[in-house]
XYZ file of C-alpha atoms in Angstrom:
175
model
C 116.190 -163.745 -13.139
C 115.040 -166.300 -10.606
C 112.396 -168.963 -11.216
C 110.668 -170.058 -8.016
C 108.746 -173.333 -7.857
C 105.825 -172.571 -5.561
C 103.870 -175.606 -6.688
C 104.529 -177.248 -3.335
C 102.169 -180.143 -4.092
C 103.342 -181.318 -7.528
C 106.600 -179.534 -8.340
C 108.003 -179.868 -11.835
C 110.562 -177.102 -12.272
C 113.449 -179.215 -10.969
C 112.737 -182.011 -13.442
C 112.421 -179.549 -16.342
C 115.903 -178.223 -15.605
C 117.337 -181.554 -14.435
C 118.420 -180.196 -11.053
C 117.837 -181.456 -7.498
C 114.583 -180.516 -5.751
C 116.377 -179.954 -2.447
C 117.069 -177.490 -0.943
C 114.284 -175.146 -1.934
C 111.409 -172.868 -0.964
C 110.141 -174.918 1.975
C 113.639 -175.225 3.436
C 114.168 -171.455 3.286
C 110.731 -170.860 4.820
C 111.473 -173.097 7.818
C 114.964 -171.556 8.253
C 116.808 -174.843 7.732
C 118.735 -173.503 4.694
C 119.833 -169.930 3.859
C 118.403 -168.525 0.618
C 121.775 -168.313 -1.127
C 122.387 -172.018 -0.460
C 118.977 -172.963 -1.871
C 119.431 -171.207 -5.221
C 120.321 -173.640 -7.995
C 122.272 -172.804 -11.138
C 121.394 -174.111 -14.573
C 122.802 -173.951 -18.102
C 121.548 -170.382 -18.496
C 124.035 -168.174 -16.660
C 121.550 -165.388 -15.892
C 118.922 -167.724 -14.416
C 118.786 -169.106 -10.882
C 116.172 -171.576 -9.739
C 114.592 -171.997 -6.330
C 112.989 -175.435 -6.304
C 110.239 -176.664 -3.987
C 112.449 -178.321 -1.389
C 111.350 -180.660 1.383
C 107.680 -181.676 1.481
C 105.473 -179.766 3.870
C 102.075 -180.598 5.326
C 100.180 -177.375 4.551
C 101.449 -175.646 1.391
C 98.834 -172.881 1.315
C 99.595 -171.910 4.900
C 103.313 -171.729 4.065
C 102.641 -169.555 1.002
C 100.437 -167.200 3.058
C 103.013 -166.856 5.844
C 105.118 -163.882 6.907
C 108.152 -166.037 6.071
C 106.971 -166.185 2.441
C 106.610 -162.407 2.428
C 110.194 -162.148 3.658
C 111.417 -164.654 1.055
C 109.781 -162.669 -1.753
C 111.277 -159.452 -0.408
C 114.739 -161.064 -0.298
C 114.341 -162.363 -3.857
C 113.246 -158.937 -5.123
C 116.346 -157.369 -3.583
C 118.675 -159.939 -5.227
C 117.074 -160.273 -8.678
C 115.695 -157.992 -11.379
C 112.887 -160.423 -12.221
C 111.194 -163.001 -9.978
C 109.031 -165.565 -11.804
C 106.849 -167.784 -9.642
C 105.420 -171.067 -10.881
C 102.235 -172.075 -9.053
C 99.669 -174.838 -9.298
C 96.589 -174.073 -11.414
C 94.497 -171.343 -9.804
C 91.272 -173.001 -10.894
C 92.010 -176.088 -8.790
C 93.778 -174.838 -5.659
C 93.939 -171.651 -3.617
C 97.783 -171.592 -3.585
C 98.024 -169.403 -6.692
C 95.274 -167.109 -5.418
C 97.164 -166.717 -2.134
C 100.370 -165.796 -3.968
C 98.581 -163.477 -6.409
C 98.144 -160.982 -3.570
C 101.924 -160.830 -3.102
C 103.158 -160.284 -6.664
C 103.418 -157.424 -9.127
C 101.364 -159.253 -11.733
C 99.883 -162.551 -12.857
C 100.384 -164.200 -16.229
C 98.103 -167.179 -16.742
C 99.449 -170.135 -18.701
C 96.737 -172.113 -20.452
C 97.344 -175.353 -22.309
C 95.715 -175.330 -25.726
C 92.782 -177.745 -26.061
C 93.290 -179.069 -22.518
C 91.501 -176.407 -20.481
C 87.989 -175.242 -21.234
C 87.051 -171.601 -21.581
C 84.725 -172.043 -18.606
C 87.640 -173.123 -16.377
C 89.774 -170.203 -17.577
C 86.882 -167.807 -16.978
C 86.441 -169.204 -13.452
C 90.149 -168.767 -12.725
C 90.023 -165.164 -13.924
C 86.978 -164.535 -11.718
C 88.833 -165.960 -8.675
C 91.823 -163.720 -9.406
C 89.551 -160.700 -9.884
C 87.844 -161.384 -6.536
C 91.173 -160.802 -4.755
C 92.041 -157.922 -7.102
C 95.045 -159.735 -8.529
C 96.803 -157.715 -11.227
C 96.367 -159.883 -14.330
C 98.937 -158.952 -16.987
C 97.748 -161.443 -19.598
C 97.886 -165.057 -20.663
C 100.102 -167.464 -22.550
C 98.477 -170.148 -24.665
C 100.961 -173.011 -24.816
C 101.292 -176.285 -26.678
C 99.547 -174.900 -29.754
C 100.113 -177.113 -32.790
C 101.227 -174.884 -35.677
C 101.906 -177.806 -38.007
C 98.710 -177.308 -39.967
C 96.018 -179.930 -40.187
C 93.231 -177.390 -40.472
C 94.083 -175.529 -37.293
C 92.625 -172.028 -37.404
C 95.633 -170.835 -35.377
C 97.956 -172.116 -38.078
C 95.911 -170.293 -40.699
C 96.360 -166.933 -38.969
C 100.003 -167.641 -38.163
C 100.846 -168.605 -41.744
C 98.807 -165.740 -43.155
C 100.725 -163.136 -41.142
C 104.102 -164.850 -40.747
C 105.461 -163.245 -43.892
C 103.907 -159.865 -43.205
C 106.385 -157.026 -43.344
C 110.079 -157.609 -43.905
C 109.752 -161.095 -45.380
C 107.685 -159.911 -48.330
C 109.101 -158.603 -51.568
C 108.459 -154.865 -51.759
C 105.814 -153.825 -54.223
C 106.753 -151.385 -56.995
C 107.019 -147.865 -55.653
C 107.372 -149.116 -52.084
C 110.412 -148.728 -49.879
C 109.757 -152.166 -48.346
C 109.189 -150.864 -44.816
C 106.524 -152.453 -42.694
C 104.077 -150.269 -40.821
């Protein structure tokens, strides 16, 4: 698996994994560093990371380039799974540009930080370019209780199946 930081404006992947930001995507795109030299290792042995790299003046142009197409092709030939982190598609066209070049899009939405209207607008932008939307991840959900309706459903179904004591006459299997 390779994680590619294509948020060329405000990269965060390198800080999340505590690795250097250089070399990275932009350096491979401008041919200053070979791809193999730009791949960073982390604590997970089956994960490589391609950080953002050197700052560039026009990120969207770089992401739309033939060099980016070649980079993605090279990554697909080296890795089973290529995960690309992009800036929010509601704010910038970078993610929309890349959505035309990938197998599928998974939107990540921060709970209680992004309105439904913004998410709907992002989906509409992706649909306009016929991006294959696989689904969404709702992150930073607080399951600690406090009246959260998400916690209610989670706690109600958390013990469903194998965690429950079988009822009399039941074999204990979950459907």
